[in-house]
């Protein structure tokens, strides 16, 4: 059957374009509609949908260090420094050349009362382009050819509610689509990076284990410094074996955690020297420089290569066997850069292949993603670092996607709260700060936001200088509540409404223009004590009762 000269099979309408064919259908849902489809042929940039633009929009960057923020399209401009162009462009975007031309929002885009979003990123990179006063929904297939129809990434349009509510609904639909499974455990972690950076020694580790005993952390994580090199994931000569590391940490009651960047390979590593055929190549067939960090050029593993897949699986399998059960996997965007690979797949397909290998090798352990493409990571990680880290700068100018300042981090914790507990546990590492420069009010505001919004609790030593043990434990009381965030289109003024069984109703107003906050509680709310009992069938039963003073 044909409709307007296009084939209709009773379910999908087929449209033939130059070089490719597309079949689609529209599903009506209570909050709007979903466009699903199939596509085949020579595939590059595919424009699916367009709508009128508004002056103020909420845009999102593709990876976890990027920003989700409100912009005004009349005065928005990305600052592109030489560092950005030469060393950082793939951190910013998988197609950095597109940012040179138009405003881009990856995965989703919001108006005041309308939201557009893709529900998956399995093959293509989904994004929205603002061009000629139009919002254009696009899928980038990076030159893929398919002789058979393959599923497109579904597009959802939600409307007629406030943007904050639509984001929550969007997160639910993504969850229904991808069915992620992640730890219910949301751990408290200490990590070494921002006190020691690359100067961490084994002697420092032992001293820190002694100092931290009173804080009751669950994870003790070693960051960049323990390994031979980026890509050579074995303890360096000044550190003991994995067995000794795990045994020492276990004596203090912690689970062992390790930082690594599994898709990254430095120019000084043995992998680079001996296995250049394992790396993603540029057009000339040479290993492609993906970014510059650790004072070195960094390349990307080609996880479609059979030997690399065995190598990658064995790294995590052996660490798991040694007793390491928490992994922070960093700079993950390098697994999704464009380039020549062993298999003819898109960068997004390659990323999914790599993440699947890591997830299967660490089955039952906690994975914290960082520097990660957001939508393709759902279902692979248990937690996600949803911002960069705090340094002593309070500057509202964060046009660069990964600008390091406290406003940027606060903004992301709030605007990405809708992901928390649905796709993974949100995490924001604190704090890379000099306490003499950063106002204690900002530290306190940061801690309240993290606690009330139930982010994964991650600290380093700098933080502990400002935080007494009792205050730390009191802030943890705010976790595991129910919170709602508002004010996304209100010029950096947000509000949080939260309900907690111990504290009652909590209201917090946050002004990022002035870096001030105000918090109120239910003054007459009875203080409740939590009790846990074991039923006869061995199930745990949790309940709350008023204390004698409130009875």
Short mmCIF file of N, CA, C and O in Angstrom, two decimals, residues 361-442:
data_model
loop_
_atom_site.label_atom_id
_atom_site.label_comp_id
_atom_site.label_asym_id
_atom_site.label_seq_id
_atom_site.Cartn_x
_atom_site.Cartn_y
_atom_site.Cartn_z
N UNK A 361 33.40 -8.56 32.42
CA UNK A 361 34.58 -8.98 33.20
C UNK A 361 34.46 -8.59 34.67
O UNK A 361 35.06 -9.24 35.54
N UNK A 362 33.69 -7.55 34.97
CA UNK A 362 33.56 -7.06 36.35
C UNK A 362 32.20 -7.36 36.94
O UNK A 362 31.78 -6.70 37.90
N UNK A 363 31.52 -8.32 36.39
CA UNK A 363 30.16 -8.63 36.84
C UNK A 363 30.09 -8.75 38.36
O UNK A 363 30.83 -9.52 38.97
N UNK A 364 29.19 -7.95 38.97
CA UNK A 364 29.06 -7.97 40.43
C UNK A 364 29.89 -6.92 41.13
O UNK A 364 29.79 -6.78 42.35
N UNK A 365 30.70 -6.17 40.38
CA UNK A 365 31.52 -5.11 40.98
C UNK A 365 30.99 -3.74 40.55
O UNK A 365 30.24 -3.61 39.59
N UNK A 366 31.42 -2.70 41.27
CA UNK A 366 30.94 -1.34 41.03
C UNK A 366 31.81 -0.65 39.98
O UNK A 366 33.03 -0.57 40.13
N UNK A 367 31.18 -0.12 38.93
CA UNK A 367 31.86 0.66 37.91
C UNK A 367 31.40 2.11 37.99
O UNK A 367 30.21 2.39 37.89
N UNK A 368 32.36 3.02 38.16
CA UNK A 368 32.08 4.46 38.12
C UNK A 368 32.64 5.01 36.83
O UNK A 368 33.85 4.97 36.59
N UNK A 369 31.77 5.51 35.95
CA UNK A 369 32.21 6.09 34.69
C UNK A 369 32.62 7.54 34.86
O UNK A 369 32.09 8.26 35.70
N UNK A 370 33.57 7.97 34.02
CA UNK A 370 34.03 9.36 34.06
C UNK A 370 34.56 9.73 32.68
O UNK A 370 35.21 8.91 32.03
N UNK A 371 34.28 10.96 32.27
CA UNK A 371 34.64 11.34 30.91
C UNK A 371 33.93 10.46 29.91
O UNK A 371 34.47 10.11 28.86
N UNK A 372 32.66 10.13 30.21
CA UNK A 372 31.93 9.10 29.48
C UNK A 372 30.84 9.69 28.61
O UNK A 372 30.08 10.55 29.06
N UNK A 373 30.69 9.21 27.37
CA UNK A 373 29.48 9.53 26.61
C UNK A 373 28.27 9.08 27.42
O UNK A 373 28.22 7.94 27.88
N UNK A 374 27.31 9.96 27.60
CA UNK A 374 26.24 9.69 28.57
C UNK A 374 25.29 8.58 28.12
O UNK A 374 25.17 7.54 28.79
N UNK A 375 24.59 8.78 27.03
CA UNK A 375 23.55 7.83 26.64
C UNK A 375 24.09 6.43 26.34
O UNK A 375 23.48 5.44 26.75
N UNK A 376 25.24 6.29 25.65
CA UNK A 376 25.75 4.94 25.38
C UNK A 376 26.22 4.20 26.64
O UNK A 376 26.40 2.98 26.58
N UNK A 377 26.43 4.91 27.74
CA UNK A 377 26.95 4.27 28.96
C UNK A 377 25.86 3.67 29.84
O UNK A 377 26.17 2.93 30.78
N UNK A 378 24.61 4.00 29.56
CA UNK A 378 23.52 3.50 30.40
C UNK A 378 23.44 1.98 30.29
O UNK A 378 23.41 1.43 29.19
N UNK A 379 23.41 1.33 31.42
CA UNK A 379 23.37 -0.12 31.48
C UNK A 379 24.72 -0.76 31.68
O UNK A 379 24.80 -1.95 31.99
N UNK A 380 25.80 0.03 31.54
CA UNK A 380 27.15 -0.50 31.74
C UNK A 380 27.76 -0.06 33.07
O UNK A 380 28.57 -0.78 33.64
N UNK A 381 27.42 1.14 33.54
CA UNK A 381 28.04 1.67 34.76
C UNK A 381 27.03 1.72 35.90
O UNK A 381 25.82 1.81 35.68
N UNK A 382 27.56 1.69 37.13
CA UNK A 382 26.72 1.81 38.32
C UNK A 382 26.65 3.27 38.80
O UNK A 382 25.67 3.67 39.42
N UNK A 383 27.71 4.00 38.54
CA UNK A 383 27.75 5.42 38.90
C UNK A 383 28.37 6.22 37.78
O UNK A 383 29.07 5.68 36.92
N UNK A 384 28.08 7.52 37.76
CA UNK A 384 28.62 8.39 36.72
C UNK A 384 29.06 9.71 37.34
O UNK A 384 28.27 10.37 38.03
N UNK A 385 30.31 10.09 37.09
CA UNK A 385 30.77 11.41 37.51
C UNK A 385 30.18 12.42 36.54
O UNK A 385 30.62 12.53 35.40
N UNK A 386 29.18 13.19 37.01
CA UNK A 386 28.38 13.99 36.09
C UNK A 386 28.86 15.44 35.99
O UNK A 386 28.12 16.32 35.54
N UNK A 387 30.11 15.70 36.39
CA UNK A 387 30.69 17.02 36.21
C UNK A 387 32.20 16.90 36.31
O UNK A 387 32.73 15.83 36.60
N UNK A 388 32.88 18.00 36.09
CA UNK A 388 34.30 18.05 36.41
C UNK A 388 34.44 18.32 37.90
O UNK A 388 33.47 18.20 38.65
N UNK A 389 35.61 18.73 38.34
CA UNK A 389 35.88 18.83 39.77
C UNK A 389 36.07 20.28 40.20
O UNK A 389 36.43 21.13 39.40
N UNK A 390 35.87 20.53 41.48
CA UNK A 390 35.89 21.91 41.98
C UNK A 390 37.31 22.42 42.17
O UNK A 390 38.15 21.75 42.75
N UNK A 391 37.56 23.62 41.67
CA UNK A 391 38.78 24.35 41.97
C UNK A 391 38.34 25.73 42.47
O UNK A 391 37.18 26.10 42.38
N UNK A 392 39.27 26.52 43.07
CA UNK A 392 38.86 27.77 43.71
C UNK A 392 38.55 28.89 42.73
O UNK A 392 39.18 29.93 42.72
N UNK A 393 37.57 28.68 41.85
CA UNK A 393 37.10 29.71 40.93
C UNK A 393 35.59 29.76 41.02
O UNK A 393 34.94 28.74 40.93
N UNK A 394 35.04 30.93 41.24
CA UNK A 394 33.59 31.09 41.20
C UNK A 394 33.28 32.08 40.08
O UNK A 394 33.32 33.28 40.27
N UNK A 395 33.03 31.55 38.90
CA UNK A 395 32.89 32.38 37.71
C UNK A 395 31.74 31.84 36.89
O UNK A 395 31.73 30.67 36.51
N UNK A 396 30.76 32.67 36.62
CA UNK A 396 29.58 32.22 35.90
C UNK A 396 29.84 32.02 34.41
O UNK A 396 29.00 31.51 33.69
N UNK A 397 31.00 32.44 33.92
CA UNK A 397 31.31 32.26 32.51
C UNK A 397 31.82 30.84 32.28
O UNK A 397 32.97 30.53 32.50
N UNK A 398 30.92 29.94 31.90
CA UNK A 398 31.39 28.58 31.58
C UNK A 398 30.91 28.18 30.20
O UNK A 398 30.28 27.15 30.00
N UNK A 399 31.22 29.02 29.21
CA UNK A 399 30.84 28.70 27.84
C UNK A 399 31.62 27.50 27.32
O UNK A 399 31.14 26.76 26.49
N UNK A 400 32.88 27.33 27.79
CA UNK A 400 33.61 26.14 27.40
C UNK A 400 32.96 24.95 28.10
O UNK A 400 32.65 24.99 29.27
N UNK A 401 32.80 23.86 27.37
CA UNK A 401 32.02 22.74 27.87
C UNK A 401 32.61 22.11 29.12
O UNK A 401 31.92 21.53 29.92
N UNK A 402 33.93 22.15 29.28
CA UNK A 402 34.52 21.53 30.46
C UNK A 402 35.26 22.56 31.30
O UNK A 402 36.33 22.30 31.82
N UNK A 403 34.71 23.73 31.45
CA UNK A 403 35.33 24.78 32.23
C UNK A 403 35.34 24.39 33.71
O UNK A 403 34.33 23.96 34.25
N UNK A 404 36.49 24.53 34.35
CA UNK A 404 36.62 24.11 35.74
C UNK A 404 36.32 25.27 36.68
O UNK A 404 37.17 26.10 36.95
N UNK A 405 35.10 25.34 37.17
CA UNK A 405 34.81 26.28 38.24
C UNK A 405 33.65 25.76 39.06
O UNK A 405 32.91 24.87 38.63
N UNK A 406 33.48 26.30 40.25
CA UNK A 406 32.49 25.76 41.17
C UNK A 406 31.07 25.95 40.65
O UNK A 406 30.21 25.09 40.86
N UNK A 407 30.79 27.06 39.96
CA UNK A 407 29.45 27.27 39.41
C UNK A 407 29.09 26.17 38.42
O UNK A 407 27.96 25.69 38.39
N UNK A 408 30.05 25.82 37.58
CA UNK A 408 29.85 24.77 36.58
C UNK A 408 29.45 23.47 37.26
O UNK A 408 28.49 22.81 36.85
N UNK A 409 30.19 23.08 38.30
CA UNK A 409 29.92 21.81 38.98
C UNK A 409 28.56 21.86 39.67
O UNK A 409 27.76 20.93 39.57
N UNK A 410 28.26 22.94 40.40
CA UNK A 410 26.97 23.07 41.08
C UNK A 410 25.83 22.97 40.07
O UNK A 410 24.83 22.30 40.29
N UNK A 411 25.99 23.67 38.94
CA UNK A 411 24.98 23.66 37.89
C UNK A 411 24.70 22.23 37.43
O UNK A 411 23.55 21.82 37.29
N UNK A 412 25.76 21.45 37.16
CA UNK A 412 25.57 20.10 36.64
C UNK A 412 24.94 19.16 37.66
O UNK A 412 24.13 18.30 37.30
N UNK A 413 25.31 19.29 38.92
CA UNK A 413 24.71 18.43 39.94
C UNK A 413 23.20 18.64 39.96
O UNK A 413 22.43 17.69 40.12
N UNK A 414 22.78 19.89 39.78
CA UNK A 414 21.35 20.22 39.81
C UNK A 414 20.66 19.82 38.51
O UNK A 414 19.65 19.12 38.52
N UNK A 415 21.21 20.25 37.38
CA UNK A 415 20.51 20.04 36.10
C UNK A 415 20.55 18.59 35.64
O UNK A 415 19.73 18.19 34.80
N UNK A 416 21.47 17.79 36.17
CA UNK A 416 21.52 16.37 35.80
C UNK A 416 20.97 15.46 36.91
O UNK A 416 21.12 14.24 36.83
N UNK A 417 20.31 16.06 37.87
CA UNK A 417 19.74 15.26 38.96
C UNK A 417 18.71 14.26 38.44
O UNK A 417 18.55 13.17 39.01
N UNK A 418 18.02 14.59 37.35
CA UNK A 418 16.96 13.71 36.84
C UNK A 418 17.50 12.35 36.42
O UNK A 418 16.75 11.37 36.32
N UNK A 419 18.81 12.23 36.19
CA UNK A 419 19.43 10.95 35.82
C UNK A 419 19.65 10.05 37.04
O UNK A 419 19.73 8.83 36.90
N UNK A 420 19.77 10.67 38.20
CA UNK A 420 20.22 9.96 39.41
C UNK A 420 19.21 8.92 39.87
O UNK A 420 18.02 9.21 40.02
N UNK A 421 19.68 7.71 40.09
CA UNK A 421 18.82 6.64 40.57
C UNK A 421 17.97 5.99 39.49
O UNK A 421 17.28 5.01 39.76
N UNK A 422 18.03 6.54 38.26
CA UNK A 422 17.28 5.96 37.14
C UNK A 422 18.22 5.34 36.11
O UNK A 422 17.96 4.26 35.59
N UNK A 423 19.31 6.04 35.81
CA UNK A 423 20.29 5.52 34.85
C UNK A 423 21.51 4.96 35.57
O UNK A 423 22.17 4.06 35.07
N UNK A 424 21.83 5.55 36.73
CA UNK A 424 23.00 5.22 37.54
C UNK A 424 22.94 6.07 38.80
O UNK A 424 21.98 6.83 39.01
N UNK A 425 23.95 6.01 39.64
CA UNK A 425 24.10 6.95 40.76
C UNK A 425 24.97 8.11 40.28
O UNK A 425 26.08 7.90 39.78
N UNK A 426 24.46 9.33 40.42
CA UNK A 426 25.28 10.50 40.10
C UNK A 426 26.40 10.64 41.11
O UNK A 426 26.22 10.44 42.31
N UNK A 427 27.57 11.04 40.62
CA UNK A 427 28.72 11.27 41.49
C UNK A 427 29.41 12.56 41.08
O UNK A 427 29.48 12.89 39.90
N UNK A 428 29.88 13.29 42.07
CA UNK A 428 30.67 14.50 41.80
C UNK A 428 31.80 14.53 42.82
O UNK A 428 31.56 14.65 44.01
N UNK A 429 33.02 14.39 42.33
CA UNK A 429 34.15 14.26 43.25
C UNK A 429 34.49 15.60 43.88
O UNK A 429 34.60 16.60 43.20
N UNK A 430 34.65 15.58 45.22
CA UNK A 430 35.15 16.77 45.86
C UNK A 430 36.37 16.41 46.63
O UNK A 430 36.52 15.31 47.13
N UNK A 431 37.26 17.37 46.73
CA UNK A 431 37.25 18.70 46.11
C UNK A 431 38.69 19.06 45.76
O UNK A 431 39.58 18.83 46.57
N UNK A 432 38.91 19.62 44.65
CA UNK A 432 40.24 20.09 44.27
C UNK A 432 40.31 21.58 44.60
O UNK A 432 40.16 22.43 43.76
N UNK A 433 40.48 21.89 45.89
CA UNK A 433 40.38 23.27 46.33
C UNK A 433 41.49 23.63 47.30
O UNK A 433 42.04 22.79 47.98
N UNK A 434 41.81 24.89 47.34
CA UNK A 434 42.67 25.45 48.37
C UNK A 434 41.74 26.15 49.35
O UNK A 434 41.11 27.15 49.03
N UNK A 435 41.64 25.63 50.57
CA UNK A 435 40.62 26.12 51.50
C UNK A 435 40.80 27.58 51.88
O UNK A 435 39.87 28.21 52.36
N UNK A 436 41.99 28.13 51.68
CA UNK A 436 42.20 29.54 51.99
C UNK A 436 41.57 30.44 50.93
O UNK A 436 41.31 31.60 51.18
N UNK A 437 41.34 29.88 49.76
CA UNK A 437 40.81 30.69 48.66
C UNK A 437 39.32 30.53 48.47
O UNK A 437 38.65 31.43 47.98
N UNK A 438 38.79 29.36 48.79
CA UNK A 438 37.38 29.09 48.55
C UNK A 438 36.58 29.28 49.83
O UNK A 438 36.88 28.67 50.86
N UNK A 439 35.57 30.13 49.76
CA UNK A 439 34.75 30.45 50.92
C UNK A 439 34.12 29.19 51.52
O UNK A 439 33.62 28.33 50.80
N UNK A 440 34.13 29.11 52.86
CA UNK A 440 33.54 27.95 53.53
C UNK A 440 32.06 27.83 53.22
O UNK A 440 31.51 26.72 53.23
N UNK A 441 31.39 28.95 52.95
CA UNK A 441 29.98 28.92 52.59
C UNK A 441 29.76 28.12 51.31
O UNK A 441 28.78 27.39 51.17
N UNK A 442 30.72 28.24 50.37
CA UNK A 442 30.61 27.50 49.11
C UNK A 442 30.79 26.01 49.36
O UNK A 442 30.07 25.18 48.80
#
